[in-house]
Tab-separated table of C-alpha atoms in Angstrom:
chain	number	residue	atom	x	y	z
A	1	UNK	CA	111.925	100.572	85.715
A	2	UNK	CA	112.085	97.484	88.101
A	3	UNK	CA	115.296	96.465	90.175
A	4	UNK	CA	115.744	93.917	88.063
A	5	UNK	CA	116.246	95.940	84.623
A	6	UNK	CA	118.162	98.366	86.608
A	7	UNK	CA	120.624	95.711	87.597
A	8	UNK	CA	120.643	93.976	84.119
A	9	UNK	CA	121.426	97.335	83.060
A	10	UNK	CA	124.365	98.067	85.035
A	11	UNK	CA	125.837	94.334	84.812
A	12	UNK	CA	126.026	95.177	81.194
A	13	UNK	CA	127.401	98.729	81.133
A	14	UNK	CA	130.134	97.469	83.506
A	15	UNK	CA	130.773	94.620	81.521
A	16	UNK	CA	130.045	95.376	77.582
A	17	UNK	CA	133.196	97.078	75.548
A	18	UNK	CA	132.375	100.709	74.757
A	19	UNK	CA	131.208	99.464	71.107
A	20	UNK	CA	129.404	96.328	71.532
A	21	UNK	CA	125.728	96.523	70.841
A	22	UNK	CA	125.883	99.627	69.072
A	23	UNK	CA	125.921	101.836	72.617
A	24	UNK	CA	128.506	104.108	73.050
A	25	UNK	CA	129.812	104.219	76.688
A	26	UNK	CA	128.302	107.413	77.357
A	27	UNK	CA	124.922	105.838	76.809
A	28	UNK	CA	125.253	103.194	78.962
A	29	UNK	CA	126.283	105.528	81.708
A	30	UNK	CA	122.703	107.723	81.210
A	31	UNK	CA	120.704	104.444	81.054
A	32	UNK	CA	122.327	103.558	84.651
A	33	UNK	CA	121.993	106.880	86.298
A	34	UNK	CA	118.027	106.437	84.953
A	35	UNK	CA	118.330	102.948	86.733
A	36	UNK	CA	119.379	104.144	90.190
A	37	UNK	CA	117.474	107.572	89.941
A	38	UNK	CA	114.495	105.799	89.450
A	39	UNK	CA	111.066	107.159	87.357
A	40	UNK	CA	110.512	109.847	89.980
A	41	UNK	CA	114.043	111.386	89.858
A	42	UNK	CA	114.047	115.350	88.543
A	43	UNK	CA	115.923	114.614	85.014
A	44	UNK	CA	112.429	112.301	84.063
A	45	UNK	CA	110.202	114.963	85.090
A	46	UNK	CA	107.968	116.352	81.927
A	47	UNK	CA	109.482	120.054	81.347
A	48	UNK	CA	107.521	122.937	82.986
A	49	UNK	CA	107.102	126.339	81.633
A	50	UNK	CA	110.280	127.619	83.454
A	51	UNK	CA	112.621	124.704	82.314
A	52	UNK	CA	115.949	125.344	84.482
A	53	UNK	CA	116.866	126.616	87.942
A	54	UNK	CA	120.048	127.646	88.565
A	55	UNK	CA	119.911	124.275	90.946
A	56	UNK	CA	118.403	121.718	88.642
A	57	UNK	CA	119.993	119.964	86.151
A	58	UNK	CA	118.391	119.650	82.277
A	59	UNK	CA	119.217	116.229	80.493
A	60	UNK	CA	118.725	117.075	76.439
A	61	UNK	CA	119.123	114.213	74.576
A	62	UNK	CA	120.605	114.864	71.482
A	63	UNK	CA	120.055	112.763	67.934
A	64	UNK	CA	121.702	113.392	64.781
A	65	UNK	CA	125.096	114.676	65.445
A	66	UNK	CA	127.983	113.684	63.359
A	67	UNK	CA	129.604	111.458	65.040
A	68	UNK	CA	127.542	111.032	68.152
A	69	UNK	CA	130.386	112.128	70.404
A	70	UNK	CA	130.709	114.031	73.751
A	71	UNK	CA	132.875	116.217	71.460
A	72	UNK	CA	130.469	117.277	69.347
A	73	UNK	CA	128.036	117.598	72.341
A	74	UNK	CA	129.843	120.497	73.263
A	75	UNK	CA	128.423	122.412	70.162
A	76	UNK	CA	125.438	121.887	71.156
A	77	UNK	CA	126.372	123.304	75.086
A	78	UNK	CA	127.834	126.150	72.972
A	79	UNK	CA	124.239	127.143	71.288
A	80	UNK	CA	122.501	126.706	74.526
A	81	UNK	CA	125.361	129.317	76.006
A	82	UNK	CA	124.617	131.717	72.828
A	83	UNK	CA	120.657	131.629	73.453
A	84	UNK	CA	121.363	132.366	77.383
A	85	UNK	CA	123.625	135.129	76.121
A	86	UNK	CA	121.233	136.486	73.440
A	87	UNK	CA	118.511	136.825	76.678
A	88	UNK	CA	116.712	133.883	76.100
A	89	UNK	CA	115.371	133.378	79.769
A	90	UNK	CA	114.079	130.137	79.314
A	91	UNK	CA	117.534	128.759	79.143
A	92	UNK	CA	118.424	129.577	82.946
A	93	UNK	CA	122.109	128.476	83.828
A	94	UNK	CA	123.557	127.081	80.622
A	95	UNK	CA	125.677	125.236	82.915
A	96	UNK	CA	123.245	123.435	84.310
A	97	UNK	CA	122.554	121.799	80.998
A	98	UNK	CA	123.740	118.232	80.408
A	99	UNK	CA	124.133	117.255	76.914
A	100	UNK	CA	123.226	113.472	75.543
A	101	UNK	CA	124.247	112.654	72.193
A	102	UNK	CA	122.055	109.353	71.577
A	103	UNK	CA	122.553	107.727	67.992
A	104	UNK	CA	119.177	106.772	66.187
A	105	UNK	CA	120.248	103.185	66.159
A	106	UNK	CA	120.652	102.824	69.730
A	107	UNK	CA	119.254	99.644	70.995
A	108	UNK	CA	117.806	101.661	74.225
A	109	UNK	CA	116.097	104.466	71.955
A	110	UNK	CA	112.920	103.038	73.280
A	111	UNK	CA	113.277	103.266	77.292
A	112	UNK	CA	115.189	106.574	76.623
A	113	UNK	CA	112.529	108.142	74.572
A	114	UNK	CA	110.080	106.715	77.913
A	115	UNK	CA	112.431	108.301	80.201
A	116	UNK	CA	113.500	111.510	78.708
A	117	UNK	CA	111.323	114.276	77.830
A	118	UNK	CA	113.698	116.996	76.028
A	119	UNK	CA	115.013	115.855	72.788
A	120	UNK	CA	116.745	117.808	70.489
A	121	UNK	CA	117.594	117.083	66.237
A	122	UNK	CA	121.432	118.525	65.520
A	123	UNK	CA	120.760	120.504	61.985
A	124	UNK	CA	124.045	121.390	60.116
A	125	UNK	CA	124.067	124.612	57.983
A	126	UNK	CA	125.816	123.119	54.619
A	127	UNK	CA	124.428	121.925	51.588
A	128	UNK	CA	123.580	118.280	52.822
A	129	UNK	CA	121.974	119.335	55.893
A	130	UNK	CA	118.170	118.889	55.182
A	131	UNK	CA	119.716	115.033	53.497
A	132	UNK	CA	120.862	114.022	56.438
A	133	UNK	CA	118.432	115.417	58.878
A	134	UNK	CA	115.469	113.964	56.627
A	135	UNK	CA	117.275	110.506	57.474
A	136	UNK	CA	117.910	110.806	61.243
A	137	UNK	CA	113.774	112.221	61.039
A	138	UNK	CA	113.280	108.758	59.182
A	139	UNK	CA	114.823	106.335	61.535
A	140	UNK	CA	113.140	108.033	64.463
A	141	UNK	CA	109.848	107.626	62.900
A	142	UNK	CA	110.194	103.838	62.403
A	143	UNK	CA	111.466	103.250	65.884
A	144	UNK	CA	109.456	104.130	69.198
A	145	UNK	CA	111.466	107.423	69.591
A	146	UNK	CA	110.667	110.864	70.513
A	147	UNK	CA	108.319	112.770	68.437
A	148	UNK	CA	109.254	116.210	69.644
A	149	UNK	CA	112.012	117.592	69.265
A	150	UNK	CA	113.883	120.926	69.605
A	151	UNK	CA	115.854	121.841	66.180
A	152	UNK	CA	119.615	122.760	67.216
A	153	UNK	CA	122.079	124.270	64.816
A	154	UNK	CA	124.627	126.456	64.395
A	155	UNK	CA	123.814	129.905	64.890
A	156	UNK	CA	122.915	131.933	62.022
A	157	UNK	CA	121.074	129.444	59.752
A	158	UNK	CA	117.669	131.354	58.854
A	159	UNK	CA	114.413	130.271	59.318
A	160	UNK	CA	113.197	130.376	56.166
A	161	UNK	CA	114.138	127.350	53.803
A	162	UNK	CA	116.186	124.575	55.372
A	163	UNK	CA	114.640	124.855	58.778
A	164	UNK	CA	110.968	125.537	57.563
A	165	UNK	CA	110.949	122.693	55.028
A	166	UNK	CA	112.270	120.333	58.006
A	167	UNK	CA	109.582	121.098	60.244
A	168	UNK	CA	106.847	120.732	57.599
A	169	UNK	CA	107.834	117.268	56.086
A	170	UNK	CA	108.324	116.206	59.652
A	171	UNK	CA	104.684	116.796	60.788
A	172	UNK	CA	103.445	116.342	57.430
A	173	UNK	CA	104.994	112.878	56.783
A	174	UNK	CA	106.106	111.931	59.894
A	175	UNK	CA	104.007	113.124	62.756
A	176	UNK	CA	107.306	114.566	64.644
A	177	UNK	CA	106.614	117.528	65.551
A	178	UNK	CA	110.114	119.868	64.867
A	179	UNK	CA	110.316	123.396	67.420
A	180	UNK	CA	112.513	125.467	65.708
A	181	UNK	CA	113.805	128.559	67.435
A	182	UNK	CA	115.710	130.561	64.828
């Protein structure tokens, strides 16, 4: 990213209202610490096989939550505490784990999808679930988005049906390819 963007950037997340243009606040905030970090800085780094260290942080960018909020972020911090407690080593410190919820309509999907290379897909475990995952999928296929992404959900939710059928329509009519870890 060049000075300039990185200035445009933060003239307009110290100016804009929290709503205006779509981007929520906390957003705005990510796309500025990207700005002054830089391309080289350790949260833009492409993951390694041993993805945390009890000293380096982990940015997950997070689509399809309910309301995109730093509230509901926390259930996704939550699951990353239950796989660190169920032994999953490649978690590492669940505290260092930063949380992004990033709505699919977000005008800086583009340079975050560039920037970021752990993305995550929030999966519910009622009856709309695969609906409204499908959609989120969707969007993020017609925009220049991620096309990986790690399948988060409430623990519990099996495998087999909801989670399977996601990952298969997503590299079957998407090209996104879907981890899932249940």
């Amino acid at each position: 990213m060049s000075a300039d963007q990185a200035d445009g950037l933060r003239q307009w997340a110290s100016s804009a209202p929290p709503n205006e243009a779509g981007c929520p606040r906390h957003v705005a905030e990510m796309l500025c610490e990207l700005a002054v970090a830089g391309p080289s800085a350790p949260i833009a780094r492409p993951p390694s096989p041993a993805v945390t260290r009890a000293s380096s942080p982990v940015t997950l960018m997070v689509v399809g939550l309910p309301d995109g909020s730093p509230r509901q972020a926390r259930r996704v911090g939550a699951l990353i505490d239950y796989w660190a407690a169920q032994g999953r080593r490649w978690v590492g410190d669940p505290a260092a784990w930063q949380v992004v919820p990033v709505g699919v309509t977000s005008p800086h999907l583009a340079l975050l999808a560039a920037q970021q290379p752990r993305w995550a897909l929030w999966v519910e475990g009622d009856a709309e679930a695969f609906r409204r995952a499908w959609r989120v999928l969707i969007r993020l296929a017609e925009r220049p988005g991620p096309r990986r992404l790690l399948a988060v959900h409430p623990p519990g939710i099996s495998r087999h049906g909801l989670l399977d059928n996601l990952q298969q329509a997503a590299a079957a009519y998407l090209g996104i390819e879907l981890v899932v870890l249940a």
